[in-house]
Amino acid sequence: MPDMYATQALTNLVPLAEELDKNKVTPGVLGFIVFAALAVGVWALMKSMNRHMGRVNFEETPEAEPASEEPAEPVSAKRK
């Protein structure tokens, strides 16, 4: 007997599905909510990234000069 109730419910919903325009598909409210949640998430990530990038203290230290004042020989130079 419970199968009969499901069958009747589906039979009543079929005409409603046929009334929809098959050429017009919209995302609806659920699509908007998902898009809005993604937009808020991206905004929060960008704000966090800007905050973290502002805390970066990048000062390049000068490289230590070589101990010898003579220029180094190129690797490809042949010695005689």
C-alpha atoms as one frame of an Amber mdcrd trajectory, in Angstrom:
protein
   0.000   0.000   0.000   2.780   2.600   0.677   3.875   2.269  -2.964   0.527
   3.538  -4.089   1.015   6.850  -2.264   4.381   7.460  -3.928   2.932   6.626
  -7.330   0.037   9.023  -6.822   2.382  11.804  -5.714   4.558  11.361  -8.806
   1.519  11.240 -11.039   0.342  14.576  -9.610   3.777  16.201 -10.114   4.198
  15.212 -13.768   1.764  17.861 -15.101   3.565  20.531 -13.069   6.876  19.572
 -14.669   5.370  19.835 -18.143   4.227  23.399 -17.502   7.828  24.607 -17.166
   9.383  26.220 -20.215  12.088  23.779 -21.333  13.976  26.534 -23.172  14.342
  28.708 -20.085  16.568  27.436 -17.305  17.487  29.665 -14.365  19.719  28.949
 -11.372  17.048  30.052  -8.934  17.466  30.952  -5.284  19.851  28.084  -4.514
  22.192  29.196  -7.299  22.158  32.751  -5.966  22.900  31.575  -2.418  25.836
  29.439  -3.601  27.206  32.295  -5.710  26.842  34.760  -2.828  28.591  32.362
  -0.427  31.483  31.956  -2.881  31.729  35.725  -3.316  31.832  36.294   0.444
  34.478  33.570   0.795  36.679  35.122  -1.900  36.286  38.558  -0.315  37.339
  37.179   3.095  40.351  35.412   1.588  41.463  38.565  -0.240  41.115  40.637
   2.922  43.147  38.077   4.876  45.810  37.974   2.155  46.139  41.767   2.157
  46.503  41.753   5.926  49.202  39.069   5.798  51.067  40.767   2.950  51.083
  44.004   4.936  52.889  42.230   7.776  55.702  40.997   5.535  58.941  42.797
   6.315  61.163  42.285   3.294  64.499  44.022   3.449  67.112  42.505   1.222
  70.436  42.232   3.002  73.514  43.026   0.932  75.519  40.024  -0.102  78.882
  39.562   1.569  81.715  40.613  -0.713  84.307  37.972  -1.555  87.446  37.973
   0.595  89.853  38.266  -2.335  89.907  41.394  -4.427  90.991  39.538  -7.563
  88.250  38.855 -10.103  87.300  35.212 -10.322  88.280  33.290 -13.451  85.489
  32.203 -15.727  84.793  28.489 -15.515  85.166  28.025 -19.258  88.661  29.558
 -19.397  91.401  27.037 -20.169  94.573  27.117 -18.130  97.914  26.641 -19.917
